[in-house]
Amino acid sequence: MAPKLERFVSPGKGNGLRAAASIRRGELLVSTEPLACCVSKKLVREVCHHCFTRLETLLRCSQCKTARYCNITCQKQAWSVHKRECKCLRGLLPRFPTDSVRLAARLIFALLSPSSSSSEQLYTLDEHESHLTSMPEQKKQGLSQLASMLELYLHEEVPDLTQESKVHPSCREALSLVAKVVCNCFTITDGELQESGVGLYPSLSLLNHDCRPNCMMVFEGTKVQLRAVQDISPGEELTISYIESLSLTEDRQRQLEDQYRFTCHCQRCDSEDKDGLMLSGEEAAWCPLKEALPRLEELKAESNWTALVEHCSHLLSAAGGEVPDENLYKLRITDMALDASIHLQRWEEAMRYGVKTLPVYRLYYPDPHPVHGIQLMRVGKLQHYLEHIEEALDTFKQAYEVLKLTHGDDHPVMTDLMTRMEECRCEVDHKSSSRH
């Protein structure tokens, strides 16, 4: 854990992390592997269960037929973690446990065979909050079902969790353990910010939430990096956003209350900053866009790209100029149209949608933000592919300004970006020299 950070009690929030010295924007504060992690259930066939690389074809574990790996090396390296899980998965077939149950089980296995690194944490698992006392009954019932599933799943390897002496007493109770996992796990994402799994990073659970945070988390495989996106003074609290920050105050607050059991009083929530802008245009004109979103999400989940792009295109044409590009619902639908067009390899269309989103992203992400940087990079790739070389280079330069602060120079995403910028520069030079 970086020497510039220290634990403290944050007024009204409980534990927190603050700066013990001045921190510059873009500075790497923490780089750490998880105490436990697992690939998301919906991606078990697409992502390596060891290094979290996404590949078309993966080797399958011959015993549980579930875990998949890039190659023999990944499979061998994963075995010390997978061998207990393998038995549990076989014992539960044909059922397959949820992400939180698999993560809780992996956590138990990690506690049963601790590594040296896990003892250096600023914050240990037994200190984590379960929030059970403040939870509505319905939510508690849902967690109780997960706890029963966990006990059933663990049975082959840990017949009685309550008697396990190597596990801290606060983690021996299945319900409390599942609640801690659900409240404290992080979604692990790939270079394109697509979900790949979930993980527990105990010290980073000290970070409190802000809807305009001063730090960002970016993943490289399963390793997480925490970087400052604003200058931070000594004594100032470090914050991250627990949720996607591009939504209305009311929606952000509801999600934080539901999932993390607190009401956000950050400056952005108290001032309802940007809400007016997100709802710009006549309500009668943008209401159909808002109402269409659940159906569009379904089409996206089904990967029905043709229907999705047709619906989006129709809705956007109907809204026309009456709904400004800054409108949140118009932006979401334009983004979905971009995704669908890329999947259908309709590059011209994709580029048109992508370019439309960029000024809006710049507006809603005033600090360097990975989401903004990756969007710029996606659009730059489309421009480059369609031979709009000067525009591509300009877009890549803008992406570079954001990503050097959120990802740092060594991240694979940055390596990819630098290569593409260099290609564009060579093509621009070649073009101008052939003119002369």
PDB file of N, CA, C and O in Angstrom, residues 162-189:
ATOM      1  N   THR A 162     -18.650 -23.197  10.031  1.00  0.00           N
ATOM      2  CA  THR A 162     -18.629 -22.601  11.387  1.00  0.00           C
ATOM      3  C   THR A 162     -17.501 -23.180  12.248  1.00  0.00           C
ATOM      4  O   THR A 162     -17.073 -22.562  13.212  1.00  0.00           O
ATOM      5  N   GLN A 163     -16.994 -24.362  11.882  1.00  0.00           N
ATOM      6  CA  GLN A 163     -15.930 -25.011  12.673  1.00  0.00           C
ATOM      7  C   GLN A 163     -14.528 -24.785  12.098  1.00  0.00           C
ATOM      8  O   GLN A 163     -13.561 -25.348  12.605  1.00  0.00           O
ATOM      9  N   GLU A 164     -14.439 -23.970  11.052  1.00  0.00           N
ATOM     10  CA  GLU A 164     -13.149 -23.815  10.352  1.00  0.00           C
ATOM     11  C   GLU A 164     -12.229 -22.851  11.093  1.00  0.00           C
ATOM     12  O   GLU A 164     -12.382 -21.636  11.007  1.00  0.00           O
ATOM     13  N   SER A 165     -11.236 -23.399  11.816  1.00  0.00           N
ATOM     14  CA  SER A 165     -10.410 -22.569  12.713  1.00  0.00           C
ATOM     15  C   SER A 165      -9.492 -21.591  11.968  1.00  0.00           C
ATOM     16  O   SER A 165      -9.116 -20.550  12.507  1.00  0.00           O
ATOM     17  N   LYS A 166      -9.126 -21.901  10.710  1.00  0.00           N
ATOM     18  CA  LYS A 166      -8.221 -21.010   9.966  1.00  0.00           C
ATOM     19  C   LYS A 166      -8.938 -19.765   9.453  1.00  0.00           C
ATOM     20  O   LYS A 166      -8.310 -18.833   8.963  1.00  0.00           O
ATOM     21  N   VAL A 167     -10.268 -19.776   9.504  1.00  0.00           N
ATOM     22  CA  VAL A 167     -11.051 -18.647   9.008  1.00  0.00           C
ATOM     23  C   VAL A 167     -11.458 -17.765  10.181  1.00  0.00           C
ATOM     24  O   VAL A 167     -11.874 -18.263  11.220  1.00  0.00           O
ATOM     25  N   HIS A 168     -11.301 -16.453  10.032  1.00  0.00           N
ATOM     26  CA  HIS A 168     -11.669 -15.517  11.104  1.00  0.00           C
ATOM     27  C   HIS A 168     -13.133 -15.730  11.496  1.00  0.00           C
ATOM     28  O   HIS A 168     -13.993 -15.916  10.627  1.00  0.00           O
ATOM     29  N   PRO A 169     -13.440 -15.696  12.814  1.00  0.00           N
ATOM     30  CA  PRO A 169     -14.822 -15.957  13.260  1.00  0.00           C
ATOM     31  C   PRO A 169     -15.880 -15.136  12.513  1.00  0.00           C
ATOM     32  O   PRO A 169     -16.973 -15.633  12.229  1.00  0.00           O
ATOM     33  N   SER A 170     -15.551 -13.888  12.139  1.00  0.00           N
ATOM     34  CA  SER A 170     -16.551 -13.037  11.472  1.00  0.00           C
ATOM     35  C   SER A 170     -16.879 -13.532  10.057  1.00  0.00           C
ATOM     36  O   SER A 170     -17.835 -13.070   9.450  1.00  0.00           O
ATOM     37  N   CYS A 171     -16.062 -14.448   9.524  1.00  0.00           N
ATOM     38  CA  CYS A 171     -16.296 -14.954   8.165  1.00  0.00           C
ATOM     39  C   CYS A 171     -16.796 -16.403   8.168  1.00  0.00           C
ATOM     40  O   CYS A 171     -16.919 -17.015   7.119  1.00  0.00           O
ATOM     41  N   ARG A 172     -17.069 -16.934   9.363  1.00  0.00           N
ATOM     42  CA  ARG A 172     -17.509 -18.341   9.422  1.00  0.00           C
ATOM     43  C   ARG A 172     -19.010 -18.492   9.260  1.00  0.00           C
ATOM     44  O   ARG A 172     -19.503 -19.601   9.157  1.00  0.00           O
ATOM     45  N   GLU A 173     -19.707 -17.351   9.289  1.00  0.00           N
ATOM     46  CA  GLU A 173     -21.165 -17.410   9.193  1.00  0.00           C
ATOM     47  C   GLU A 173     -21.534 -17.099   7.740  1.00  0.00           C
ATOM     48  O   GLU A 173     -21.240 -16.025   7.237  1.00  0.00           O
ATOM     49  N   ALA A 174     -22.144 -18.086   7.055  1.00  0.00           N
ATOM     50  CA  ALA A 174     -22.354 -17.970   5.606  1.00  0.00           C
ATOM     51  C   ALA A 174     -23.128 -16.711   5.194  1.00  0.00           C
ATOM     52  O   ALA A 174     -22.752 -16.029   4.239  1.00  0.00           O
ATOM     53  N   LEU A 175     -24.175 -16.356   5.933  1.00  0.00           N
ATOM     54  CA  LEU A 175     -24.993 -15.200   5.563  1.00  0.00           C
ATOM     55  C   LEU A 175     -24.176 -13.912   5.648  1.00  0.00           C
ATOM     56  O   LEU A 175     -24.169 -13.088   4.728  1.00  0.00           O
ATOM     57  N   SER A 176     -23.460 -13.754   6.758  1.00  0.00           N
ATOM     58  CA  SER A 176     -22.646 -12.549   6.946  1.00  0.00           C
ATOM     59  C   SER A 176     -21.546 -12.474   5.874  1.00  0.00           C
ATOM     60  O   SER A 176     -21.259 -11.414   5.322  1.00  0.00           O
ATOM     61  N   LEU A 177     -20.958 -13.623   5.561  1.00  0.00           N
ATOM     62  CA  LEU A 177     -19.888 -13.663   4.562  1.00  0.00           C
ATOM     63  C   LEU A 177     -20.411 -13.247   3.179  1.00  0.00           C
ATOM     64  O   LEU A 177     -19.806 -12.414   2.498  1.00  0.00           O
ATOM     65  N   VAL A 178     -21.554 -13.810   2.781  1.00  0.00           N
ATOM     66  CA  VAL A 178     -22.136 -13.467   1.469  1.00  0.00           C
ATOM     67  C   VAL A 178     -22.478 -11.975   1.422  1.00  0.00           C
ATOM     68  O   VAL A 178     -22.219 -11.296   0.426  1.00  0.00           O
ATOM     69  N   ALA A 179     -23.038 -11.461   2.518  1.00  0.00           N
ATOM     70  CA  ALA A 179     -23.389 -10.030   2.563  1.00  0.00           C
ATOM     71  C   ALA A 179     -22.139  -9.161   2.410  1.00  0.00           C
ATOM     72  O   ALA A 179     -22.144  -8.161   1.687  1.00  0.00           O
ATOM     73  N   LYS A 180     -21.040  -9.539   3.078  1.00  0.00           N
ATOM     74  CA  LYS A 180     -19.784  -8.786   2.961  1.00  0.00           C
ATOM     75  C   LYS A 180     -19.266  -8.805   1.527  1.00  0.00           C
ATOM     76  O   LYS A 180     -18.813  -7.794   0.995  1.00  0.00           O
ATOM     77  N   VAL A 181     -19.351  -9.980   0.913  1.00  0.00           N
ATOM     78  CA  VAL A 181     -18.864 -10.123  -0.464  1.00  0.00           C
ATOM     79  C   VAL A 181     -19.679  -9.242  -1.406  1.00  0.00           C
ATOM     80  O   VAL A 181     -19.136  -8.507  -2.233  1.00  0.00           O
ATOM     81  N   VAL A 182     -21.015  -9.294  -1.275  1.00  0.00           N
ATOM     82  CA  VAL A 182     -21.890  -8.513  -2.157  1.00  0.00           C
ATOM     83  C   VAL A 182     -21.637  -7.011  -2.000  1.00  0.00           C
ATOM     84  O   VAL A 182     -21.615  -6.270  -2.977  1.00  0.00           O
ATOM     85  N   CYS A 183     -21.437  -6.562  -0.747  1.00  0.00           N
ATOM     86  CA  CYS A 183     -21.246  -5.117  -0.499  1.00  0.00           C
ATOM     87  C   CYS A 183     -19.842  -4.623  -0.845  1.00  0.00           C
ATOM     88  O   CYS A 183     -19.655  -3.431  -1.026  1.00  0.00           O
ATOM     89  N   ASN A 184     -18.863  -5.525  -0.877  1.00  0.00           N
ATOM     90  CA  ASN A 184     -17.479  -5.063  -1.007  1.00  0.00           C
ATOM     91  C   ASN A 184     -16.733  -5.528  -2.255  1.00  0.00           C
ATOM     92  O   ASN A 184     -15.556  -5.220  -2.411  1.00  0.00           O
ATOM     93  N   CYS A 185     -17.402  -6.281  -3.131  1.00  0.00           N
ATOM     94  CA  CYS A 185     -16.664  -6.752  -4.306  1.00  0.00           C
ATOM     95  C   CYS A 185     -16.658  -5.679  -5.406  1.00  0.00           C
ATOM     96  O   CYS A 185     -17.506  -4.798  -5.436  1.00  0.00           O
ATOM     97  N   PHE A 186     -15.669  -5.765  -6.267  1.00  0.00           N
ATOM     98  CA  PHE A 186     -15.534  -4.844  -7.390  1.00  0.00           C
ATOM     99  C   PHE A 186     -15.740  -5.610  -8.694  1.00  0.00           C
ATOM    100  O   PHE A 186     -15.320  -6.762  -8.806  1.00  0.00           O
ATOM    101  N   THR A 187     -16.358  -4.954  -9.677  1.00  0.00           N
ATOM    102  CA  THR A 187     -16.477  -5.553 -11.004  1.00  0.00           C
ATOM    103  C   THR A 187     -15.146  -5.360 -11.720  1.00  0.00           C
ATOM    104  O   THR A 187     -14.633  -4.244 -11.801  1.00  0.00           O
ATOM    105  N   ILE A 188     -14.570  -6.455 -12.207  1.00  0.00           N
ATOM    106  CA  ILE A 188     -13.301  -6.395 -12.948  1.00  0.00           C
ATOM    107  C   ILE A 188     -13.647  -6.205 -14.430  1.00  0.00           C
ATOM    108  O   ILE A 188     -14.515  -6.898 -14.955  1.00  0.00           O
ATOM    109  N   THR A 189     -12.975  -5.261 -15.073  1.00  0.00           N
ATOM    110  CA  THR A 189     -13.273  -4.991 -16.494  1.00  0.00           C
ATOM    111  C   THR A 189     -12.019  -5.172 -17.341  1.00  0.00           C
ATOM    112  O   THR A 189     -10.903  -5.135 -16.825  1.00  0.00           O
TER     113      THR A 189
END
